[in-house]
Short mmCIF file of C-alpha atoms and ligand atoms in Angstrom, two decimals:
data_model
loop_
_atom_site.label_atom_id
_atom_site.label_comp_id
_atom_site.label_asym_id
_atom_site.label_seq_id
_atom_site.Cartn_x
_atom_site.Cartn_y
_atom_site.Cartn_z
CA MET R 1 -118.65 -89.40 89.56
CA ASN R 2 -120.28 -90.45 86.56
CA LEU R 3 -121.35 -93.78 85.72
CA GLY R 4 -124.03 -94.31 83.07
CA LEU R 5 -125.71 -97.20 81.90
CA TYR R 6 -127.19 -98.24 78.34
CA GLY R 7 -129.16 -101.49 78.58
CA LEU R 8 -131.04 -103.23 75.49
CA GLY R 9 -133.14 -106.15 75.48
CA PRO R 10 -135.90 -107.90 77.82
CA ARG R 11 -135.27 -107.32 81.62
CA ASN R 12 -134.02 -111.03 81.90
CA ARG R 13 -131.67 -111.03 79.26
CA ARG R 14 -130.33 -107.36 78.74
CA LYS R 15 -127.22 -106.38 77.55
CA TRP R 16 -125.52 -103.43 79.45
CA LEU R 17 -123.14 -101.02 78.04
CA ALA R 18 -121.27 -98.85 80.94
CA ILE R 19 -120.02 -95.35 80.05
CA ASP R 20 -117.61 -93.65 82.13
CA LEU R 21 -116.24 -94.60 85.51
CA GLY R 22 -115.54 -91.48 87.63
CA ILE R 23 -114.52 -90.38 91.14
CA SER R 24 -115.80 -87.55 93.32
CA PHE R 25 -113.71 -85.96 96.43
CA ALA R 26 -114.94 -85.86 99.58
CA PRO R 27 -116.05 -82.91 101.74
CA PRO R 28 -114.55 -82.51 105.17
CA GLU R 29 -117.61 -83.64 106.93
CA ILE R 30 -116.28 -87.55 105.89
CA PRO R 31 -113.39 -87.54 108.22
CA GLY R 32 -110.17 -89.79 106.83
CA ILE R 33 -111.94 -90.08 103.12
CA ASP R 34 -110.78 -88.29 100.22
CA ILE R 35 -112.13 -90.04 97.49
CA ILE R 36 -116.04 -91.35 96.77
CA MET R 37 -117.03 -93.69 93.80
CA PRO R 38 -119.89 -95.09 92.70
CA ASP R 39 -121.04 -98.49 93.92
CA VAL R 40 -121.18 -100.97 91.13
CA SER R 41 -122.71 -103.91 92.67
CA PHE R 42 -125.37 -104.04 90.64
CA LEU R 43 -122.97 -103.93 87.62
CA GLU R 44 -120.56 -106.49 88.97
CA ASP R 45 -123.39 -109.02 89.47
CA GLU R 46 -124.24 -108.21 85.49
CA ALA R 47 -120.70 -108.58 84.72
CA LYS R 48 -120.95 -112.27 86.51
CA ALA R 49 -123.94 -113.08 84.50
CA GLY R 50 -122.17 -112.11 81.36
CA ASN R 51 -124.29 -109.37 80.63
CA LEU R 52 -121.79 -106.29 80.57
CA VAL R 53 -120.29 -105.98 77.21
CA GLY R 54 -118.15 -103.11 77.63
CA LEU R 55 -116.89 -99.98 79.63
CA VAL R 56 -116.67 -96.73 76.98
CA ILE R 57 -114.27 -93.85 78.86
CA THR R 58 -115.74 -90.64 77.11
CA HIS R 59 -112.33 -88.44 78.43
CA GLY R 60 -109.62 -88.50 80.71
CA HIS R 61 -111.46 -86.13 83.73
CA GLU R 62 -111.34 -87.42 87.25
CA ASP R 63 -115.00 -87.62 87.71
CA HIS R 64 -115.05 -89.73 84.49
CA ILE R 65 -112.09 -92.16 84.91
CA GLY R 66 -110.88 -92.06 88.10
CA ALA R 67 -112.27 -95.08 89.87
CA LEU R 68 -111.24 -97.22 86.88
CA VAL R 69 -108.31 -98.72 88.54
CA ASP R 70 -110.38 -99.51 91.71
CA LEU R 71 -113.32 -100.88 90.24
CA TRP R 72 -112.38 -102.33 87.06
CA PRO R 73 -111.09 -105.76 88.75
CA ARG R 74 -115.22 -106.23 89.81
CA LEU R 75 -116.23 -105.54 86.16
CA GLY R 76 -113.31 -107.50 84.14
CA CYS R 77 -114.82 -106.20 80.73
CA THR R 78 -112.84 -104.53 77.76
CA VAL R 79 -112.47 -100.86 78.23
CA TYR R 80 -113.20 -98.62 75.01
CA THR R 81 -111.32 -95.37 74.70
CA THR R 82 -109.50 -93.30 72.66
CA PRO R 83 -105.93 -92.59 72.25
CA PHE R 84 -104.61 -89.68 74.66
CA THR R 85 -107.12 -90.74 77.08
CA HIS R 86 -105.94 -94.28 76.99
CA ALA R 87 -102.36 -93.02 77.28
CA LEU R 88 -103.25 -91.13 80.38
CA ALA R 89 -104.85 -93.96 82.19
CA GLU R 90 -101.91 -96.16 81.00
CA VAL R 91 -99.59 -93.79 82.58
CA ARG R 92 -101.16 -93.05 85.76
CA ARG R 93 -102.09 -97.05 86.23
CA LEU R 94 -98.19 -97.83 85.95
CA GLY R 95 -97.76 -95.03 88.52
CA GLU R 96 -99.91 -97.21 90.93
CA PRO R 97 -98.29 -100.18 92.58
CA GLY R 98 -100.46 -103.65 92.10
CA ALA R 99 -102.88 -101.63 89.48
CA PRO R 100 -104.82 -104.40 87.43
CA LYS R 101 -103.53 -104.91 84.01
CA ILE R 102 -106.98 -103.58 82.08
CA PRO R 103 -107.59 -104.81 78.43
CA PHE R 104 -108.30 -101.61 76.43
CA HIS R 105 -109.69 -101.30 72.97
CA VAL R 106 -108.40 -98.24 71.60
CA VAL R 107 -110.71 -96.49 69.24
CA PRO R 108 -109.24 -93.74 66.99
CA THR R 109 -110.28 -90.23 67.53
CA GLY R 110 -113.75 -90.09 65.79
CA GLY R 111 -114.02 -93.82 65.27
CA ARG R 112 -116.51 -96.12 65.24
CA THR R 113 -116.99 -99.73 67.08
CA GLN R 114 -119.55 -102.50 67.46
CA ILE R 115 -119.69 -103.27 71.39
CA GLY R 116 -122.14 -105.98 72.09
CA PRO R 117 -125.45 -105.13 70.36
CA PHE R 118 -124.50 -101.23 70.28
CA ASP R 119 -122.86 -99.29 67.83
CA VAL R 120 -120.79 -96.69 69.33
CA GLU R 121 -119.50 -93.94 67.19
CA PHE R 122 -117.02 -91.47 69.34
CA LEU R 123 -117.93 -87.99 68.23
CA PRO R 124 -114.97 -85.33 68.97
CA VAL R 125 -115.80 -82.64 71.13
CA ALA R 126 -114.18 -79.32 72.51
CA HIS R 127 -113.87 -79.77 76.36
CA SER R 128 -111.17 -78.49 78.90
CA ILE R 129 -108.92 -81.54 78.12
CA PRO R 130 -107.63 -83.16 74.73
CA ASP R 131 -109.70 -86.26 73.35
CA SER R 132 -112.89 -85.66 75.13
CA HIS R 133 -115.82 -87.56 72.95
CA ALA R 134 -119.84 -87.50 72.79
CA LEU R 135 -121.04 -90.98 71.72
CA ALA R 136 -123.85 -91.80 69.22
CA ILE R 137 -124.91 -95.16 70.31
CA ARG R 138 -126.91 -96.91 67.53
CA THR R 139 -129.18 -99.81 68.22
CA PRO R 140 -131.86 -101.68 65.73
CA LEU R 141 -134.50 -99.36 67.42
CA GLY R 142 -132.88 -96.02 67.21
CA LEU R 143 -130.17 -93.60 68.05
CA VAL R 144 -129.18 -92.31 71.30
CA VAL R 145 -126.40 -89.43 71.80
CA HIS R 146 -124.83 -89.24 74.78
CA THR R 147 -123.15 -85.83 74.90
CA GLY R 148 -120.40 -86.59 77.69
CA ASP R 149 -118.69 -83.27 78.71
CA TRP R 150 -118.55 -80.78 76.11
CA LYS R 151 -118.74 -77.10 74.68
CA ILE R 152 -118.75 -75.31 71.55
CA ASP R 153 -114.75 -73.79 70.77
CA PRO R 154 -114.40 -73.16 67.25
CA THR R 155 -110.64 -72.26 68.44
CA PRO R 156 -109.68 -74.81 71.09
CA VAL R 157 -105.66 -74.20 70.73
CA VAL R 158 -105.19 -78.04 71.72
CA GLY R 159 -107.40 -80.83 70.53
CA ASN R 160 -110.95 -81.40 68.26
CA ILE R 161 -113.89 -78.89 68.00
CA THR R 162 -117.50 -79.94 68.39
CA ASP R 163 -118.16 -80.20 64.59
CA PRO R 164 -121.36 -78.44 63.38
CA ALA R 165 -121.41 -80.57 60.22
CA ARG R 166 -121.40 -83.93 62.16
CA PHE R 167 -123.92 -82.87 64.92
CA SER R 168 -126.50 -81.59 62.22
CA ALA R 169 -125.72 -84.53 60.07
CA LEU R 170 -126.78 -87.00 62.99
CA GLY R 171 -129.78 -84.60 63.45
CA ASP R 172 -130.71 -85.39 59.88
CA GLU R 173 -130.37 -89.26 60.73
CA GLY R 174 -132.93 -88.85 63.45
CA VAL R 175 -132.01 -88.49 66.99
CA ARG R 176 -134.43 -90.27 69.28
CA ALA R 177 -132.62 -89.13 72.52
CA ILE R 178 -130.25 -86.92 73.72
CA VAL R 179 -128.49 -87.53 77.52
CA CYS R 180 -126.72 -84.21 78.10
CA ASP R 181 -124.24 -82.24 80.07
CA SER R 182 -126.28 -79.31 82.66
CA THR R 183 -123.07 -78.02 84.57
CA ASN R 184 -123.55 -74.52 83.08
CA ALA R 185 -127.43 -74.40 82.08
CA PHE R 186 -127.61 -71.39 84.35
CA ARG R 187 -125.22 -69.33 82.20
CA ASP R 188 -126.48 -67.29 79.65
CA GLY R 189 -124.57 -66.92 76.12
CA ILE R 190 -121.77 -68.79 74.58
CA SER R 191 -118.66 -69.59 76.69
CA PRO R 192 -115.37 -67.36 75.73
CA SER R 193 -112.88 -69.61 73.54
CA GLU R 194 -109.75 -71.20 75.07
CA THR R 195 -107.90 -68.93 72.47
CA ASP R 196 -109.44 -65.66 74.56
CA VAL R 197 -107.86 -67.07 77.57
CA GLN R 198 -104.67 -67.17 75.60
CA GLN R 199 -104.53 -63.71 74.96
CA VAL R 200 -105.14 -62.69 78.23
CA LEU R 201 -102.55 -64.82 79.72
CA GLY R 202 -99.93 -63.97 76.90
CA GLU R 203 -100.75 -59.51 78.15
CA LEU R 204 -100.14 -60.78 81.54
CA ILE R 205 -96.78 -62.75 81.45
CA ALA R 206 -95.74 -59.58 78.77
CA ALA R 207 -96.21 -57.16 81.30
CA ALA R 208 -94.94 -58.79 84.29
CA PRO R 209 -91.76 -57.43 85.74
CA ASN R 210 -90.50 -60.77 87.95
CA ARG R 211 -91.78 -64.25 88.11
CA VAL R 212 -94.72 -65.57 86.93
CA ALA R 213 -96.33 -68.52 88.29
CA VAL R 214 -99.78 -70.11 86.88
CA THR R 215 -101.65 -72.68 88.36
CA THR R 216 -104.01 -74.60 86.43
CA PHE R 217 -105.43 -78.24 86.12
CA ALA R 218 -102.95 -80.35 85.04
CA SER R 219 -104.99 -82.01 82.21
CA ASN R 220 -105.64 -79.02 80.47
CA VAL R 221 -102.95 -79.22 77.78
CA ALA R 222 -104.62 -76.54 75.72
CA ARG R 223 -103.96 -73.96 78.76
CA VAL R 224 -100.50 -75.80 79.39
CA ARG R 225 -99.77 -74.94 75.68
CA SER R 226 -101.19 -71.28 75.81
CA ILE R 227 -99.18 -70.58 78.84
CA ALA R 228 -96.14 -71.85 77.21
CA GLU R 229 -96.43 -70.06 74.03
CA ALA R 230 -96.64 -66.90 76.20
CA ALA R 231 -93.38 -67.77 78.09
CA MET R 232 -91.93 -68.52 74.29
CA LYS R 233 -92.78 -64.92 73.02
CA ASN R 234 -91.73 -63.07 75.78
CA GLY R 235 -88.40 -64.83 76.31
CA ARG R 236 -89.33 -66.84 79.28
CA GLU R 237 -88.51 -70.34 79.91
CA VAL R 238 -91.13 -72.89 81.33
CA VAL R 239 -90.81 -74.73 84.60
CA LEU R 240 -92.99 -77.83 85.37
CA VAL R 241 -94.02 -78.23 88.80
CA GLY R 242 -95.92 -81.13 90.39
CA ARG R 243 -96.05 -84.68 89.40
CA ALA R 244 -99.74 -84.66 87.79
CA MET R 245 -98.40 -81.62 85.79
CA GLU R 246 -95.48 -83.54 84.38
CA ARG R 247 -97.32 -86.61 83.86
CA VAL R 248 -99.98 -85.08 81.53
CA VAL R 249 -97.19 -83.06 79.74
CA SER R 250 -95.09 -86.03 79.12
CA VAL R 251 -98.22 -87.85 77.37
CA ALA R 252 -99.19 -84.80 75.46
CA ARG R 253 -95.59 -84.81 74.14
CA GLU R 254 -96.08 -88.16 72.73
CA GLN R 255 -99.21 -87.04 71.24
CA HIS R 256 -98.00 -84.55 69.37
CA MET R 257 -100.01 -81.60 71.32
CA LEU R 258 -96.85 -79.81 72.46
CA ASP R 259 -95.05 -79.52 68.90
CA GLY R 260 -93.07 -76.13 68.05
CA LEU R 261 -92.43 -75.59 71.93
CA PRO R 262 -88.80 -75.75 73.41
CA PRO R 263 -88.54 -78.43 75.89
CA PHE R 264 -89.55 -77.40 79.59
CA ARG R 265 -86.91 -77.00 82.05
CA PRO R 266 -86.78 -79.24 85.03
CA VAL R 267 -87.87 -78.04 88.32
CA ASP R 268 -84.30 -77.75 89.91
CA ALA R 269 -83.13 -75.12 87.22
CA TYR R 270 -85.77 -72.82 88.53
CA GLY R 271 -83.45 -71.19 90.96
CA PHE R 272 -80.73 -70.55 88.69
CA LEU R 273 -83.34 -68.46 86.01
CA PRO R 274 -83.40 -64.71 86.52
CA ARG R 275 -86.42 -63.65 88.04
CA ASP R 276 -87.90 -61.94 84.60
CA LYS R 277 -86.97 -65.39 82.42
CA VAL R 278 -89.16 -67.83 83.90
CA VAL R 279 -93.03 -68.56 84.18
CA ALA R 280 -93.65 -71.86 86.49
CA ILE R 281 -96.68 -73.68 85.79
CA LEU R 282 -97.99 -75.34 88.66
CA THR R 283 -100.38 -77.67 90.43
CA GLY R 284 -102.47 -77.37 93.26
CA SER R 285 -105.07 -74.92 92.03
CA GLN R 286 -107.87 -76.22 94.12
CA GLY R 287 -105.77 -75.92 97.53
CA GLU R 288 -104.87 -79.38 97.67
CA PRO R 289 -102.54 -79.31 100.78
CA ARG R 290 -99.67 -81.76 99.16
CA ALA R 291 -99.47 -79.96 95.58
CA ALA R 292 -96.84 -77.71 94.68
CA LEU R 293 -98.67 -74.32 95.04
CA ALA R 294 -99.87 -74.99 98.91
CA ARG R 295 -96.17 -75.89 99.66
CA ILE R 296 -94.91 -72.65 98.10
CA ALA R 297 -97.40 -70.82 99.96
CA ASP R 298 -95.97 -72.16 103.07
CA ASP R 299 -92.68 -71.78 101.89
CA ASP R 300 -92.24 -75.51 102.26
CA HIS R 301 -91.08 -76.03 98.71
CA PRO R 302 -87.37 -77.73 98.33
CA ASP R 303 -87.01 -76.10 94.77
CA ILE R 304 -89.31 -73.35 94.05
CA ALA R 305 -90.08 -70.04 96.01
CA LEU R 306 -91.27 -66.56 95.28
CA SER R 307 -90.59 -63.30 96.29
CA PRO R 308 -92.06 -59.89 96.65
CA GLY R 309 -93.50 -58.57 93.56
CA ASP R 310 -94.06 -62.30 91.74
CA GLN R 311 -97.11 -62.86 90.21
CA VAL R 312 -99.32 -65.90 91.07
CA ILE R 313 -102.38 -66.57 88.20
CA PHE R 314 -104.95 -69.00 89.39
CA SER R 315 -106.02 -69.93 85.60
CA SER R 316 -108.53 -72.12 86.98
CA ARG R 317 -112.11 -72.07 88.47
CA THR R 318 -112.38 -73.05 92.56
CA ILE R 319 -114.62 -76.11 92.49
CA PRO R 320 -117.28 -75.63 95.26
CA GLY R 321 -116.22 -77.30 98.61
CA ASN R 322 -112.59 -75.88 98.22
CA GLU R 323 -112.85 -72.24 98.67
CA ARG R 324 -111.42 -72.64 102.19
CA ALA R 325 -108.48 -74.14 101.20
CA VAL R 326 -108.03 -72.00 98.14
CA ASN R 327 -108.29 -68.59 100.10
CA ARG R 328 -105.96 -69.92 102.56
CA ILE R 329 -103.10 -70.61 99.97
CA ILE R 330 -103.97 -67.03 98.34
CA ASN R 331 -103.69 -65.36 102.09
CA ALA R 332 -100.32 -66.84 102.53
CA LEU R 333 -98.77 -65.76 99.35
CA VAL R 334 -100.15 -62.01 99.88
CA LEU R 335 -98.57 -62.29 102.94
CA GLN R 336 -95.51 -62.91 101.16
CA GLY R 337 -95.95 -59.73 98.78
CA VAL R 338 -97.12 -61.92 95.68
CA LYS R 339 -99.63 -60.36 93.48
CA ILE R 340 -102.59 -62.74 92.97
CA ILE R 341 -104.78 -62.79 89.73
CA THR R 342 -107.82 -64.86 89.55
CA ASP R 343 -111.00 -65.03 87.11
CA ARG R 344 -112.51 -62.15 89.33
CA ASP R 345 -109.68 -60.07 87.67
CA GLY R 346 -109.65 -61.00 84.37
CA LEU R 347 -110.40 -63.78 81.40
CA VAL R 348 -107.69 -66.05 82.55
CA HIS R 349 -109.87 -69.23 82.84
CA VAL R 350 -113.28 -70.42 80.81
CA SER R 351 -115.25 -73.68 81.65
CA GLY R 352 -115.34 -76.76 79.55
CA HIS R 353 -119.28 -77.30 79.75
CA PRO R 354 -122.02 -75.65 77.37
CA ARG R 355 -123.88 -72.42 78.36
CA ARG R 356 -127.40 -71.80 77.32
CA GLY R 357 -126.67 -70.82 74.14
CA GLU R 358 -124.62 -73.72 73.28
CA LEU R 359 -127.37 -76.24 74.59
CA GLU R 360 -129.79 -74.51 72.14
CA GLN R 361 -127.20 -75.02 69.40
CA MET R 362 -126.86 -78.93 70.15
CA TYR R 363 -130.63 -78.93 70.46
CA GLN R 364 -131.00 -77.36 66.94
CA TRP R 365 -128.29 -79.73 65.68
CA LEU R 366 -129.59 -83.10 66.73
CA ARG R 367 -133.63 -82.42 67.27
CA PRO R 368 -133.79 -85.10 69.72
CA GLN R 369 -137.28 -86.15 70.70
CA VAL R 370 -136.51 -87.06 74.21
CA ALA R 371 -134.08 -85.22 76.60
CA VAL R 372 -132.47 -86.50 79.70
CA PRO R 373 -130.53 -83.94 81.42
CA VAL R 374 -127.44 -85.63 83.24
CA HIS R 375 -124.06 -84.18 84.97
CA GLY R 376 -125.09 -81.11 87.21
CA GLU R 377 -126.87 -80.86 90.79
CA PRO R 378 -130.90 -81.07 90.80
CA LEU R 379 -131.18 -77.80 90.60
CA HIS R 380 -129.14 -77.67 87.02
CA LEU R 381 -130.80 -80.66 85.71
CA ALA R 382 -134.09 -78.77 86.34
CA GLU R 383 -132.96 -75.51 84.37
CA HIS R 384 -131.97 -77.87 81.43
CA ALA R 385 -134.79 -79.65 81.54
CA GLU R 386 -136.88 -76.56 80.72
CA LEU R 387 -134.54 -75.60 78.09
CA ALA R 388 -134.75 -78.70 76.39
CA ARG R 389 -138.49 -78.53 76.35
CA ARG R 390 -138.61 -74.83 74.82
CA MET R 391 -136.22 -76.26 72.22
CA GLY R 392 -138.75 -78.97 71.07
CA ALA R 393 -137.82 -82.17 72.90
CA ARG R 394 -141.25 -83.77 73.18
CA GLU R 395 -140.42 -85.90 76.06
CA VAL R 396 -138.31 -84.44 78.99
CA VAL R 397 -137.11 -86.98 81.60
CA ARG R 398 -136.07 -85.92 84.93
CA ILE R 399 -133.82 -88.58 86.72
CA VAL R 400 -132.05 -89.38 90.20
CA ASP R 401 -129.15 -91.95 90.45
CA GLY R 402 -130.53 -95.38 90.03
CA ASP R 403 -133.61 -94.52 87.70
CA VAL R 404 -133.85 -96.65 84.68
CA VAL R 405 -135.54 -94.69 81.83
CA ARG R 406 -137.13 -96.16 78.97
CA LEU R 407 -135.54 -94.10 76.02
CA ILE R 408 -136.57 -96.28 73.13
CA SER R 409 -139.30 -99.09 72.46
CA ALA R 410 -140.29 -101.17 69.84
CA ASP R 411 -143.57 -99.86 70.62
CA PRO R 412 -144.21 -96.84 69.36
CA SER R 413 -146.98 -95.65 71.96
CA ALA R 414 -144.54 -96.38 74.78
CA SER R 415 -143.60 -93.01 76.36
CA ALA R 416 -140.04 -92.23 77.67
CA GLU R 417 -140.07 -92.35 81.51
CA VAL R 418 -138.68 -93.96 84.32
CA ILE R 419 -139.65 -97.38 84.41
CA GLU R 420 -137.59 -98.91 87.22
CA GLU R 421 -134.89 -98.17 90.03
CA LEU R 422 -131.88 -99.97 90.28
CA PRO R 423 -129.46 -100.39 93.51
CA SER R 424 -127.02 -97.14 93.58
CA GLY R 425 -124.99 -95.88 96.05
CA ARG R 426 -121.37 -94.68 97.10
CA LEU R 427 -118.33 -96.44 98.18
CA TYR R 428 -115.76 -94.27 100.11
CA LYS R 429 -111.98 -95.07 99.36
CA ASP R 430 -110.55 -95.40 103.01
CA GLY R 431 -106.83 -95.81 103.33
CA ASN R 432 -106.67 -98.60 100.64
CA VAL R 433 -110.01 -100.27 101.17
CA LEU R 434 -113.16 -99.51 99.68
CA ILE R 435 -115.99 -99.39 102.00
CA GLY R 436 -119.87 -98.57 101.94
CA SER R 437 -120.93 -95.34 102.75
CA ASP R 438 -123.10 -96.61 105.72
CA ASP R 439 -120.03 -98.50 106.89
CA PRO R 440 -119.95 -97.58 110.90
CA ALA R 441 -116.56 -96.89 110.65
CA VAL R 442 -116.99 -93.03 109.20
CA ALA R 443 -119.94 -92.55 111.66
CA GLU R 444 -117.74 -93.69 114.69
CA ARG R 445 -114.85 -91.50 113.43
CA ARG R 446 -117.06 -88.30 113.01
CA ARG R 447 -118.50 -88.99 116.58
CA MET R 448 -114.51 -89.23 117.91
CA SER R 449 -113.72 -85.96 116.24
CA PHE R 450 -116.55 -84.53 117.58
CA ALA R 451 -116.28 -85.63 121.19
CA GLY R 452 -113.29 -87.77 121.67
CA LEU R 453 -112.95 -91.43 123.39
CA VAL R 454 -112.75 -92.60 126.73
CA SER R 455 -111.21 -96.16 127.41
CA VAL R 456 -111.96 -97.97 130.67
CA ALA R 457 -110.29 -101.37 131.23
CA ILE R 458 -111.56 -103.11 134.39
CA ALA R 459 -110.02 -106.60 135.88
CA MET R 460 -112.64 -108.69 137.48
CA SER R 461 -112.87 -112.08 139.34
CA GLY R 462 -115.03 -114.89 138.76
CA LYS R 463 -117.28 -113.67 142.03
CA GLY R 464 -117.51 -110.14 140.28
CA GLU R 465 -114.92 -108.62 142.57
CA VAL R 466 -112.75 -105.78 140.97
CA VAL R 467 -109.05 -106.93 140.85
CA GLY R 468 -106.65 -104.03 141.09
CA ASP R 469 -107.29 -100.50 140.00
CA PRO R 470 -109.12 -99.86 136.65
CA MET R 471 -107.04 -98.42 133.84
CA ILE R 472 -108.69 -95.33 132.21
CA ASP R 473 -107.47 -93.50 129.16
CA LEU R 474 -108.95 -89.99 127.39
CA SER R 475 -108.21 -88.89 124.14
CA GLY R 476 -109.80 -85.91 122.27
CA LEU R 477 -111.18 -84.51 125.69
CA PRO R 478 -110.17 -81.43 127.19
CA ARG R 479 -107.97 -81.84 130.50
CA LEU R 480 -110.31 -79.97 133.12
CA GLY R 481 -113.76 -79.83 133.09
CA LEU R 482 -116.34 -77.05 134.69
CA GLY R 483 -115.30 -75.94 137.92
CA GLY R 484 -111.64 -77.08 137.55
CA LYS R 485 -111.82 -80.68 138.09
CA PRO R 486 -109.70 -82.76 136.04
CA LEU R 487 -111.65 -84.99 133.48
CA ASP R 488 -109.68 -88.04 134.25
CA GLU R 489 -110.67 -87.71 137.67
CA VAL R 490 -114.42 -87.19 136.83
CA VAL R 491 -114.06 -90.65 134.97
CA GLU R 492 -112.20 -92.58 137.37
CA ASP R 493 -114.91 -91.29 140.27
CA ALA R 494 -117.61 -92.29 137.74
CA VAL R 495 -116.27 -95.64 137.30
CA LEU R 496 -115.20 -96.41 141.03
CA ASP R 497 -118.78 -95.10 141.99
CA CYS R 498 -120.71 -97.23 139.52
CA LEU R 499 -118.83 -100.63 140.46
CA ASP R 500 -119.57 -100.04 144.07
CA GLY R 501 -123.29 -99.31 143.41
CA LEU R 502 -123.57 -102.37 141.45
CA PRO R 503 -125.47 -105.42 142.54
CA LYS R 504 -123.66 -108.33 143.06
CA ALA R 505 -125.64 -110.76 140.45
CA ARG R 506 -125.04 -107.56 137.56
CA ARG R 507 -121.37 -107.64 138.54
CA ARG R 508 -120.88 -111.20 137.58
CA ASP R 509 -122.00 -110.59 134.00
CA PRO R 510 -119.28 -108.51 132.21
CA ASP R 511 -121.52 -107.24 129.59
CA ALA R 512 -123.75 -105.76 132.16
CA VAL R 513 -120.72 -104.12 134.33
CA ALA R 514 -119.61 -102.58 130.67
CA GLU R 515 -122.76 -101.07 129.92
CA SER R 516 -123.50 -99.84 133.22
CA VAL R 517 -119.63 -98.17 133.45
CA THR R 518 -120.02 -96.69 130.00
CA ARG R 519 -123.36 -94.91 130.76
CA ALA R 520 -122.01 -93.62 134.30
CA VAL R 521 -118.83 -92.30 132.48
CA ARG R 522 -120.68 -90.44 129.72
CA GLY R 523 -123.23 -89.09 132.05
CA SER R 524 -120.59 -87.56 134.37
CA VAL R 525 -118.56 -86.28 131.59
CA ASN R 526 -121.42 -84.84 129.98
CA ALA R 527 -122.12 -83.08 133.57
CA ALA R 528 -118.47 -81.68 133.74
CA TRP R 529 -118.33 -80.85 130.14
CA GLY R 530 -121.13 -80.57 128.32
CA LYS R 531 -120.36 -83.35 125.78
CA LYS R 532 -120.99 -87.03 125.73
CA PRO R 533 -117.42 -88.85 124.18
CA LEU R 534 -117.66 -92.16 122.87
CA CYS R 535 -116.46 -94.88 125.87
CA HIS R 536 -114.93 -98.00 125.46
CA VAL R 537 -115.25 -100.32 128.48
CA LEU R 538 -113.10 -103.61 128.32
CA VAL R 539 -114.01 -106.05 131.30
CA VAL R 540 -111.53 -108.87 131.48
CA THR R 541 -112.03 -111.62 133.86
CA VAL R 542 -109.07 -113.03 135.62
ZN1 ZN Y 1 -114.79 -83.31 81.69
ZN1 ZN Y 2 -117.44 -84.37 84.23
#
């Protein structure tokens, strides 16, 4: 859920440049919420005051661009990005009804542009999606490099390399500070190349006797290209399955990233191809329940089915939190007699982030005075901080969300440190509405999912007498409590006993009646069940 801000100038007339506007996926503990995004209220106020000069998107991954359509209307600024990322954003925006028309300024890959007081150079880097960029941000006070997501891969199959000459030239120019990716700060050595993965996928497809289905992240165009090349070499046709996959491939075709490959076959051709003449590329590697792979595992896909002896390759990493969903699918496929290959069986996936050897290389190229580790959990940031210090960074600043770091000052004796804390937080996308993470809706839903809901409606006369019988409804409670007594009877007895026992004065106050009945119902249900449900009591005066 990336959102970075660079500010220049004194506090009261500071200009801000925003970098990336991403989402994160919600854990199951937040019922009913799938997507989380950064709370931009601070930035929204600055934008209104005319202090936001632009938003730069470094690359097209959801954790960097996913909140653009929802949050851009609050910012209203020009969005700077490069051609492939722009095309992806546009094709996605057009797929969302009512999405805003966003003013993009498309910078060529490797280009440079002035945004307010910031001179921003887009430095191509290798990553697991094409057209990723680090940013060299030049100001009258000095140069800061914001790496974005990157790795070193001299043979990335599709897209740019992280050019050693360009980065060491920046080091010669003099880098004051680096703000750098920490995702793989615990992994030793250098990541394998995308070409190594291509080789392994080629061997697996060549050796497969029957159908092969490969699931990967739709945005990993290099991986799609590797799979398609292996299919072509082995006389197999490629069928793309899943809307996200089709969307990315259409953009990649336009951008000439899939030149030299025959056209892929539509999904309805799958059933007519011999089992040893097809490779399906699928969405759903993270166990997403509505994606192609989950539906195939449940034998619920309109066009695609697998048979015993077919293979599914997970050319992906399971993102923490998705393990259960992915395992469910794997088990369902195994029960169908399908052979499963994951990154535990061979090099069928490689990360897009720098391992320690690559981080060290970046520090050698740039030789920054100041390092600010970002993009990782606190543990990763701490590990990266140590590495940065060892690599010669004189000042290493560890930050949490909302911290403002002084990176450069006109006063040469001023150190790099946290100087202020800005409001920050999270927004939840709830249906089509954005709510704060402290919105009571989520807490109430969690309580309802834990202990259900009891609703009671009571009609009372103006004199405080009960009219007719109270109406009671239970949802999410078991039918019988301890001792076998039905819980609806427990509730009914509690309501009637409570009303009988209420002093006359209290009965004339509907709020007081509701409060007493609520307490009685929750107490009785707790005695009979061991849990206290939410309880809604409506008292109507007739
Ligand atoms: Zn990324
Ligand atoms: Zn990222």
